[in-house]
């Protein structure tokens, strides 16, 4: 068995009224109106080799099998203001 390390970094330009809050579960999430948003990984799959292939997570069993292989996951969020 091999180990794959995956580093994802994303930047989103978000509206000023979205805020970073601590959810009652103890994690920091975005508060968007009355909803709470967290980010996770979801593998996207295609069987096509075409440059314009459609990627999806529609195969729930395969997606679940991949996610079952995750042995650790950490995410951090920070809001900074554009100048």
Coordinates of N, CA, C and O in Angstrom, one line a residue, residues 42-43 57 59-70:
X42 N -13.8 15.9 -2.1 CA -14.7 15.0 -2.8 C -14.0 14.6 -4.1 O -13.7 15.5 -4.9
X43 N -13.6 13.3 -4.3 CA -13.0 13.0 -5.5 C -13.9 13.0 -6.7 O -15.1 12.7 -6.6
X57 N -18.9 13.2 -9.2 CA -18.9 12.3 -8.1 C -20.2 11.5 -8.0 O -20.6 11.1 -6.9
X59 N -20.9 8.5 -9.0 CA -20.7 7.1 -8.6 C -20.5 7.1 -7.0 O -19.4 7.1 -6.6
X60 N -21.6 7.1 -6.3 CA -21.5 7.2 -4.8 C -20.6 6.1 -4.2 O -19.9 6.4 -3.2
X61 N -20.8 4.9 -4.7 CA -20.0 3.8 -4.1 C -18.5 4.0 -4.3 O -17.7 3.8 -3.4
X62 N -18.1 4.4 -5.5 CA -16.7 4.6 -5.8 C -16.2 5.8 -4.9 O -15.1 5.8 -4.4
X63 N -17.0 6.9 -4.9 CA -16.6 8.1 -4.1 C -16.4 7.7 -2.6 O -15.4 8.0 -2.0
X64 N -17.3 6.9 -2.1 CA -17.3 6.4 -0.7 C -16.0 5.5 -0.5 O -15.3 5.7 0.5
X65 N -15.7 4.7 -1.5 CA -14.5 3.8 -1.4 C -13.2 4.7 -1.3 O -12.3 4.4 -0.5
X66 N -13.2 5.7 -2.1 CA -12.0 6.6 -2.1 C -11.9 7.4 -0.8 O -10.9 7.4 -0.1
X67 N -13.1 7.9 -0.3 CA -13.1 8.7 0.9 C -12.8 7.8 2.1 O -12.2 8.3 3.1
X68 N -13.1 6.5 2.1 CA -12.7 5.6 3.2 C -11.2 5.4 3.3 O -10.7 5.0 4.4
X69 N -10.5 5.7 2.3 CA -9.0 5.6 2.3 C -8.4 6.8 3.0 O -7.2 6.8 3.3
X70 N -9.1 7.9 3.2 CA -8.6 9.1 3.9 C -8.3 8.8 5.4 O -9.2 8.4 6.1

